[in-house]
Coordinates of C-alpha atoms and ligand atoms in Angstrom, one line a residue:
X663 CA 0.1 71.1 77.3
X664 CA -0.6 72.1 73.8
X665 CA -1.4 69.5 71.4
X666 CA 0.5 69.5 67.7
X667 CA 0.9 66.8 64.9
X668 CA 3.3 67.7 61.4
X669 CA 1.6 67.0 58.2
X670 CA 3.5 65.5 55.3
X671 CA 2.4 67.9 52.3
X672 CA 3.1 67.5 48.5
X673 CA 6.9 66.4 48.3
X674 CA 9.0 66.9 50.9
X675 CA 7.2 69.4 52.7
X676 CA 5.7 69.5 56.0
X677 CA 3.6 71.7 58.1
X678 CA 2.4 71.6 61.6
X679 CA -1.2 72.1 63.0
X680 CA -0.8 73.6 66.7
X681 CA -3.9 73.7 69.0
X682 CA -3.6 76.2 71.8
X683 CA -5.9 78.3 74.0
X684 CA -4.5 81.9 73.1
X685 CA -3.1 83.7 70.5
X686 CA -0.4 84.3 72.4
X687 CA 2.0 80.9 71.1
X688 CA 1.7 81.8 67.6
X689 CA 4.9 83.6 68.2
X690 CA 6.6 80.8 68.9
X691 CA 5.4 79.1 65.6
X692 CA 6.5 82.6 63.4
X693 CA 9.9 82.8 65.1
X694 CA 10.1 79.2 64.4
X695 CA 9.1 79.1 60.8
X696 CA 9.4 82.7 59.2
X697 CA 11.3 85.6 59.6
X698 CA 10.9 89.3 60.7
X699 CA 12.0 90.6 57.5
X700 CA 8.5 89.3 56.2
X701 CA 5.4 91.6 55.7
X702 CA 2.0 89.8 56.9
X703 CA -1.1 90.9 55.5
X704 CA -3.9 89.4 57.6
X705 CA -6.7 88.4 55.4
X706 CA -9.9 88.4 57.8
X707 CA -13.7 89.0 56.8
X708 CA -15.9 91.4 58.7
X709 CA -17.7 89.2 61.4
X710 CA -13.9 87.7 62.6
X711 CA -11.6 90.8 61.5
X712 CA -13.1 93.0 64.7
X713 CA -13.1 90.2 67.0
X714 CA -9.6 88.6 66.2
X715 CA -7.1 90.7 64.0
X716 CA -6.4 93.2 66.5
X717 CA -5.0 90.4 68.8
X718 CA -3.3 88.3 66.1
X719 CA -1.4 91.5 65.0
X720 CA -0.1 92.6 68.6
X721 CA 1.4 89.3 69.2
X722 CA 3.5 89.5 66.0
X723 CA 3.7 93.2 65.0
X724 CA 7.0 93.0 66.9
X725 CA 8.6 90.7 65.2
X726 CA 8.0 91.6 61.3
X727 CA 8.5 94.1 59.0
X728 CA 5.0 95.2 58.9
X729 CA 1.9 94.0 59.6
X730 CA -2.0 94.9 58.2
X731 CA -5.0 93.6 58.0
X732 CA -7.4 93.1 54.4
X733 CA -11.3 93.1 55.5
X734 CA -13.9 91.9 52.8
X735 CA -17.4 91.2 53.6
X736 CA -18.5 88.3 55.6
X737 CA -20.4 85.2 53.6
X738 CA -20.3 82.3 50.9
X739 CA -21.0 84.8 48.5
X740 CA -18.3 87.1 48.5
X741 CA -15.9 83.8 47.8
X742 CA -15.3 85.0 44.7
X743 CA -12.8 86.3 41.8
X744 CA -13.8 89.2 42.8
X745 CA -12.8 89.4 46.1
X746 CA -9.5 87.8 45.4
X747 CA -9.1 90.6 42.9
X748 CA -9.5 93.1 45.5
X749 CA -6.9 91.5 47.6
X750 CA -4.3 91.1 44.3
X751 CA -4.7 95.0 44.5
X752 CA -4.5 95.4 48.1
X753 CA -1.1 93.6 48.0
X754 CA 0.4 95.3 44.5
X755 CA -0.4 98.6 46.1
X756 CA 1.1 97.8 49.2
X757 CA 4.2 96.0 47.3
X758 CA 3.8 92.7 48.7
X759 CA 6.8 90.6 47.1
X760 CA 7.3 86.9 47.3
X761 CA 8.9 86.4 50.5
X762 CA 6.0 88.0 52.5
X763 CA 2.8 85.8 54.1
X764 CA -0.8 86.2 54.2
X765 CA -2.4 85.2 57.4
X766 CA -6.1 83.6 56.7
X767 CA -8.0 84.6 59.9
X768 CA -11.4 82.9 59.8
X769 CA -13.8 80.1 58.9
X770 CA -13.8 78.1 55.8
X771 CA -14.8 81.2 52.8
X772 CA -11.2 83.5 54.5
X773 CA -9.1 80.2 54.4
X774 CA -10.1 79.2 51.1
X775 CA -10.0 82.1 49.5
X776 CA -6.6 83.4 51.3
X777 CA -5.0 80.1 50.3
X778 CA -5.9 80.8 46.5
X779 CA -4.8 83.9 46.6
X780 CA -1.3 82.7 48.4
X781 CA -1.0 80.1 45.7
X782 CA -1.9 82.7 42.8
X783 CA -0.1 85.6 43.9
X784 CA 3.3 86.3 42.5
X785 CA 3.2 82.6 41.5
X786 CA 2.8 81.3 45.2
X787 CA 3.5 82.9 48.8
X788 CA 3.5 81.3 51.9
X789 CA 0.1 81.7 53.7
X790 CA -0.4 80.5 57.4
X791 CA -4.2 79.3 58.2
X792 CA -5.6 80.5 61.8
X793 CA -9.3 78.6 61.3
X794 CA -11.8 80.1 64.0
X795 CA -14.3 78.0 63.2
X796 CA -15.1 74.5 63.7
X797 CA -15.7 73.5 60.5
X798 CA -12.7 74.9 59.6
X799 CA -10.7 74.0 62.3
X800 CA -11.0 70.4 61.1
X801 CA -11.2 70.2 57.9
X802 CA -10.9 73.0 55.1
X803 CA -7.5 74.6 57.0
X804 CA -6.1 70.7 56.4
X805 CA -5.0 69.5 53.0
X806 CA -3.9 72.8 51.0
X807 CA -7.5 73.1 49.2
X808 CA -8.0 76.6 48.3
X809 CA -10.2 78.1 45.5
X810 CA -13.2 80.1 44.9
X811 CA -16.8 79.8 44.0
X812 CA -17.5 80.5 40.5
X813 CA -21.0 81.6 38.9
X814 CA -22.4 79.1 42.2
X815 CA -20.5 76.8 41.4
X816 CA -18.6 75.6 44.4
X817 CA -14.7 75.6 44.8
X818 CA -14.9 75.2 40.6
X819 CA -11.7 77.3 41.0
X820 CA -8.7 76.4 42.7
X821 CA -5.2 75.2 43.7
X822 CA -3.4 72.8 46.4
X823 CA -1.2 75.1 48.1
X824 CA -0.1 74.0 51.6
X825 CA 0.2 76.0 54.6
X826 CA 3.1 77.7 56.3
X827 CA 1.4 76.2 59.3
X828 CA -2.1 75.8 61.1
X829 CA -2.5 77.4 64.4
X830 CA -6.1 77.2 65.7
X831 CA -7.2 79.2 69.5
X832 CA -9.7 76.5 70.5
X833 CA -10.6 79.4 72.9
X834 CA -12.7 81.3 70.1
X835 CA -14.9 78.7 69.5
X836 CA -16.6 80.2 73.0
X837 CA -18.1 82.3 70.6
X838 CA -19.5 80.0 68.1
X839 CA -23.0 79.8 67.5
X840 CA -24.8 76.6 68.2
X841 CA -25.3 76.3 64.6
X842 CA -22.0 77.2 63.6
X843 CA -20.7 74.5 66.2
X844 CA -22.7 72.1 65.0
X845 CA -22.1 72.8 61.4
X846 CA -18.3 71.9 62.7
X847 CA -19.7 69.0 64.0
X848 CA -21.3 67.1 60.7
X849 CA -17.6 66.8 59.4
X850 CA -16.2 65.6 62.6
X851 CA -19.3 63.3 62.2
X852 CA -18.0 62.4 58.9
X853 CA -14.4 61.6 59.6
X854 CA -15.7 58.6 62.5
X855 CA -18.0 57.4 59.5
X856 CA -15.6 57.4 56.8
X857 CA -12.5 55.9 58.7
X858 CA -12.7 55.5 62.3
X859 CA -15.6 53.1 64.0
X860 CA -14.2 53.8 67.2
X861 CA -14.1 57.5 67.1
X862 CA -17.8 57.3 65.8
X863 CA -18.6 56.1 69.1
X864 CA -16.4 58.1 71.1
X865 CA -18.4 61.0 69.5
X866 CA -21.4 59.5 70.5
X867 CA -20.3 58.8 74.4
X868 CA -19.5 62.2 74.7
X869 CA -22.6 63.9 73.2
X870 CA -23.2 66.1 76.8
X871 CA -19.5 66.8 76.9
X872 CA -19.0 68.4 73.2
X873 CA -22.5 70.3 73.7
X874 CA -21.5 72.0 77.1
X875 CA -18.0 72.7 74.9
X876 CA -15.8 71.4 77.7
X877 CA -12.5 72.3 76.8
X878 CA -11.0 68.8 77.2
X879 CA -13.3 66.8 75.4
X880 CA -13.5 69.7 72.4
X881 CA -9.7 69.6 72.5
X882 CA -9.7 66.0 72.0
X883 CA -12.2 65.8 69.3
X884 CA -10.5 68.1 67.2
X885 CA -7.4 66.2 67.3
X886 CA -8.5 62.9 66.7
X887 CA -10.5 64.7 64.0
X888 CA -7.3 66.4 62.3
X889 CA -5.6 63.3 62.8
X890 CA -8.5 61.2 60.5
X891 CA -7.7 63.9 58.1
X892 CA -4.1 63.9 58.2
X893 CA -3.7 60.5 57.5
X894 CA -5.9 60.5 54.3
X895 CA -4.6 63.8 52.5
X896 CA -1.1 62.7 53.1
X897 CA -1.7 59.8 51.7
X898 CA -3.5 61.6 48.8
X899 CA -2.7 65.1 48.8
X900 CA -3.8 65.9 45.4
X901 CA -7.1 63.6 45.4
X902 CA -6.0 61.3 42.8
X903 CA -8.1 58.6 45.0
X904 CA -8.5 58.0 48.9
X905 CA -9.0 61.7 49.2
X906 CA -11.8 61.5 47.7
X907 CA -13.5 59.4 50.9
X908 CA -13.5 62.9 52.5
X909 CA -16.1 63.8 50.1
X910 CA -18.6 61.5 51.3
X911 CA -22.1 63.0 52.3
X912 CA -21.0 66.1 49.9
X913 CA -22.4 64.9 46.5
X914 CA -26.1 65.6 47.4
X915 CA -24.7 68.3 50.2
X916 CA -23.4 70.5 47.8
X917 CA -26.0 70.3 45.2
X918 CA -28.9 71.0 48.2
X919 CA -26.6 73.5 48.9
X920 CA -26.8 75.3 46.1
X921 CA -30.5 74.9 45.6
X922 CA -30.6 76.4 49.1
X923 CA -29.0 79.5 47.8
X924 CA -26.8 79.0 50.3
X925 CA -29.0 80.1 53.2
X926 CA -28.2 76.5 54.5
X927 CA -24.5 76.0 56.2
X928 CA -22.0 74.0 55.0
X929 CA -22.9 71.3 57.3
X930 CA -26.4 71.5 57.6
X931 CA -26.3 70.1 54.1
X932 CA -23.5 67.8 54.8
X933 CA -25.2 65.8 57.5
X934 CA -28.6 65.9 54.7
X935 CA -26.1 64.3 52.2
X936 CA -24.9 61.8 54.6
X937 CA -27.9 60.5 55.5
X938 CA -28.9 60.3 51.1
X939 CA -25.8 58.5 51.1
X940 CA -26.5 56.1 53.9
X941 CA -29.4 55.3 53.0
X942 CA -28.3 54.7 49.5
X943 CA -25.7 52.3 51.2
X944 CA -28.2 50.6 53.5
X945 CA -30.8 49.8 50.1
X946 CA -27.5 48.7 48.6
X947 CA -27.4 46.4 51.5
X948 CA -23.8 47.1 52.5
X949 CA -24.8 49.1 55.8
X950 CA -27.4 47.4 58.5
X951 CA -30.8 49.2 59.1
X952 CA -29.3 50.1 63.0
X953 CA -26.3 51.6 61.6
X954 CA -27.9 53.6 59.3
X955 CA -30.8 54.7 62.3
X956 CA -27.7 55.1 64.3
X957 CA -26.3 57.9 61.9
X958 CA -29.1 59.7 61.7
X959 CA -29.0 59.8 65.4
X960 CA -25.5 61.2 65.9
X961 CA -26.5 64.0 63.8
X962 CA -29.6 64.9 65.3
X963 CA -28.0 64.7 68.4
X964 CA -26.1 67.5 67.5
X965 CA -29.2 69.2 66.1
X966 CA -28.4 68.4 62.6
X967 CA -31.4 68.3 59.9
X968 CA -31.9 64.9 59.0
X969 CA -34.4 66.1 56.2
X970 CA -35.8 68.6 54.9
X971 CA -38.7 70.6 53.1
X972 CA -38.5 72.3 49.5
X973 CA -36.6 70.9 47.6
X974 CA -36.7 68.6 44.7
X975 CA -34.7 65.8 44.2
X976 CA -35.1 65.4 40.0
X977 CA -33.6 69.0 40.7
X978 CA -30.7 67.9 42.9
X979 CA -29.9 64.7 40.8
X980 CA -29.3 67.2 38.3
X981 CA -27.4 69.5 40.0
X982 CA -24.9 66.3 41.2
X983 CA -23.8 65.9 37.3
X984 CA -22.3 69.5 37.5
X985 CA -20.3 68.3 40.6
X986 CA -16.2 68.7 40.5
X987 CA -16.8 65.0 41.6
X988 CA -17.2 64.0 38.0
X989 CA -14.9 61.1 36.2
X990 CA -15.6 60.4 32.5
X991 CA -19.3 61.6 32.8
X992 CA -20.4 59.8 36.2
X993 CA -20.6 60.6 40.0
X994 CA -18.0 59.6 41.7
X995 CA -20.6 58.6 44.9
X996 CA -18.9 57.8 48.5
X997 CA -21.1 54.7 49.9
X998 CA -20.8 53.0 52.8
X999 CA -19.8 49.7 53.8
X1000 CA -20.4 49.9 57.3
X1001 CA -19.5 52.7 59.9
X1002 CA -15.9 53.7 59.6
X1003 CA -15.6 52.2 56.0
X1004 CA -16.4 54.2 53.3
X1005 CA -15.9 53.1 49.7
X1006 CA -15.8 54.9 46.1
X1007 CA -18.7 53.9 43.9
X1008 CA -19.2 55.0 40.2
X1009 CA -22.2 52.9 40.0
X1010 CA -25.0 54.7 41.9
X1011 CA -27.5 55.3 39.2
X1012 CA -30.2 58.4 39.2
X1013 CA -32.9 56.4 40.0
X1014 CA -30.7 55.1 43.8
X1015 CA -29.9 58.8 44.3
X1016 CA -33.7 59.8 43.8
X1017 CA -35.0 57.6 46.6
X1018 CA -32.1 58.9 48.6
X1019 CA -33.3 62.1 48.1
X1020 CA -36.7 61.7 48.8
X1021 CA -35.5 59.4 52.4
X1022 CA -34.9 63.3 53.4
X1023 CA -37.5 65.0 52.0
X1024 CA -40.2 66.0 54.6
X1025 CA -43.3 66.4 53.1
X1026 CA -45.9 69.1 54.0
Ligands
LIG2333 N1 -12.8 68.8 52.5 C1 -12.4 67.7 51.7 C2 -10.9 67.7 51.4 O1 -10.1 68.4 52.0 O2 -10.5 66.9 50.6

């Protein structure tokens, strides 16, 4: 039996996340929720487009008007205006109109970038999210975030434009890396620390399970996952405040990110930020020494870096005062008070943040 939850998005709206095993109940969703006078472009990139689109299109092709598939290249750095300027062509050449639907087909960069598009386009058209990663399975197909890099800097262009729906084939992650996977896993990691003590530890009694990708145990991490991050961006779809506790461990893991040139993933960094910010929390005496060892512990259990070489924290301190995360000229830092609580704090000071940074910094 599939597994499904309805998100409440900005007024009266509401979408539904489905988890399946095929692409083969997403017909059921369309018929549900659109309309076979609709064109669909499918927005893909070119490591998912030839593994996926060909599938996702038989099961609807029937049932709208017309259906085609927009490829761009593969990779953080083609999240651009650019790229989004390709696809405004794409769908002016092929007269897309208002009522018709993009589908996003792949990992965080397609869904971001498909949802901005959606929300640009024509003034807004409905967009559908089918995530195939883990990463974006649970968290960047949830919450209407879309946007764009811009000149590296992250997301610094963007809308909230909610879904049509999310439908995610827990069957493709099969074919997920183990680095991939566990870039997935740092933000599943994230939602027990931020919000749920008792999911933290769930994670952490089923280490062997979610590593041999037993379909159970995956199926029920990603919901309890979605479900952390339902609650919070319905609370606060627009990030005015609580949504911001979904940034937590992304302060420092976007700016070592960046200084990474990207060659890092998303979660790599996420799980290096989390651990800045833990320690930052345990100095500040809010989390206890085996709390913090014990986060660093989940996330090397899932082969996680826990620190790193080459990089240099003055550098990173001043990459975090370029961060979206700004209010009035300061950080707005995610701390912890003690697994499953996270707090905002606009108080960290340069000098907390360094010795964060240098808690992860592995010296030759
Ligand atoms: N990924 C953070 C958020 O959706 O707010």
């Amino acid at each position: 039996m599939a597994k499904q939850m309805l998100v409440k998005g900005m007024r009266e709206d509401e979408y539904s996340i489905v988890l399946e095993f095929s692409f083969e109940k997403l017909l059921e969703q369309w018929n549900f929720l659109c309309r076979n006078n609709q064109k669909v472009c499918i927005v893909t990139d070119s490591n998912v487009g030839p593994l996926y689109s060909n599938e996702v299109s038989t099961v609807l092709k029937n049932h709208v008007k017309e259906i085609s598939v927009f490829t761009f290249p593969a990779g953080e750095e083609n999240k651009t205006l650019s790229t989004v300027e390709s696809l405004y062509t794409y769908l002016i050449t092929n007269k897309f109109e208002r009522k018709d639907v993009l589908i996003a087909l792949g990992g965080g960069v397609v869904g971001d970038l498909t949802g901005y598009t959606a929300a640009t386009y024509l003034r807004g058209i409905d967009y559908i999210q089918i995530p195939t990663t883990l990463l974006s399975q649970v968290d960047s197909s949830i919450g209407g975030k879309t946007g764009v890099d811009f000149k590296k800097y992250k997301n610094m262009v963007g809308a909230f434009h909610m879904p049509k729906f999310v439908y995610m084939n827990l069957e493709v992650l099969e074919s997920l890396d183990k680095r991939q996977f566990s870039s997935g896993m740092a933000e599943i990691i994230k939602h027990g620390l931020i919000r749920d003590p008792l999911f933290f530890q769930w994670i952490l009694s089923n280490v062997k399970n979610i590593l041999k990708r037993d379909k159970k145990t995956i199926e029920e991490m990603i919901y309890k996952s979605c479900l952390i991050k339902k609650e919070i961006v319905e609370r606060d779809p627009t990030e005015q405040g609580e949504r911001a506790l979904l940034n937590f461990g992304h302060t420092i893991g976007h700016a070592i990110e960046k200084t990474k040139n990207f060659q890092m993933l998303h979660g790599e960094c996420v799980a290096l930020g989390s651990v800045a910010a833990a320690y930052i929390s345990m100095e500040r005496k809010l989390l206890k020494k085996e709390e913090y060892e014990n986060i660093k512990y989940i996330f090397e259990s899932f082969s996680l870096p826990i620190c790193t070489r080459n990089i240099s924290p003055e550098e990173i301190v001043e990459i975090t005062k370029s961060d979206k995360k700004m209010e009035g000229g300061v950080v707005k830092f995610i701390l912890l008070e003690k697994i499953g609580k996270a707090i905002i704090d606009k108080s960290v000071k340069e000098e907390e943040m360094l010795k964060g940074m240098k808690e992860i910094l592995l010296y030759e």
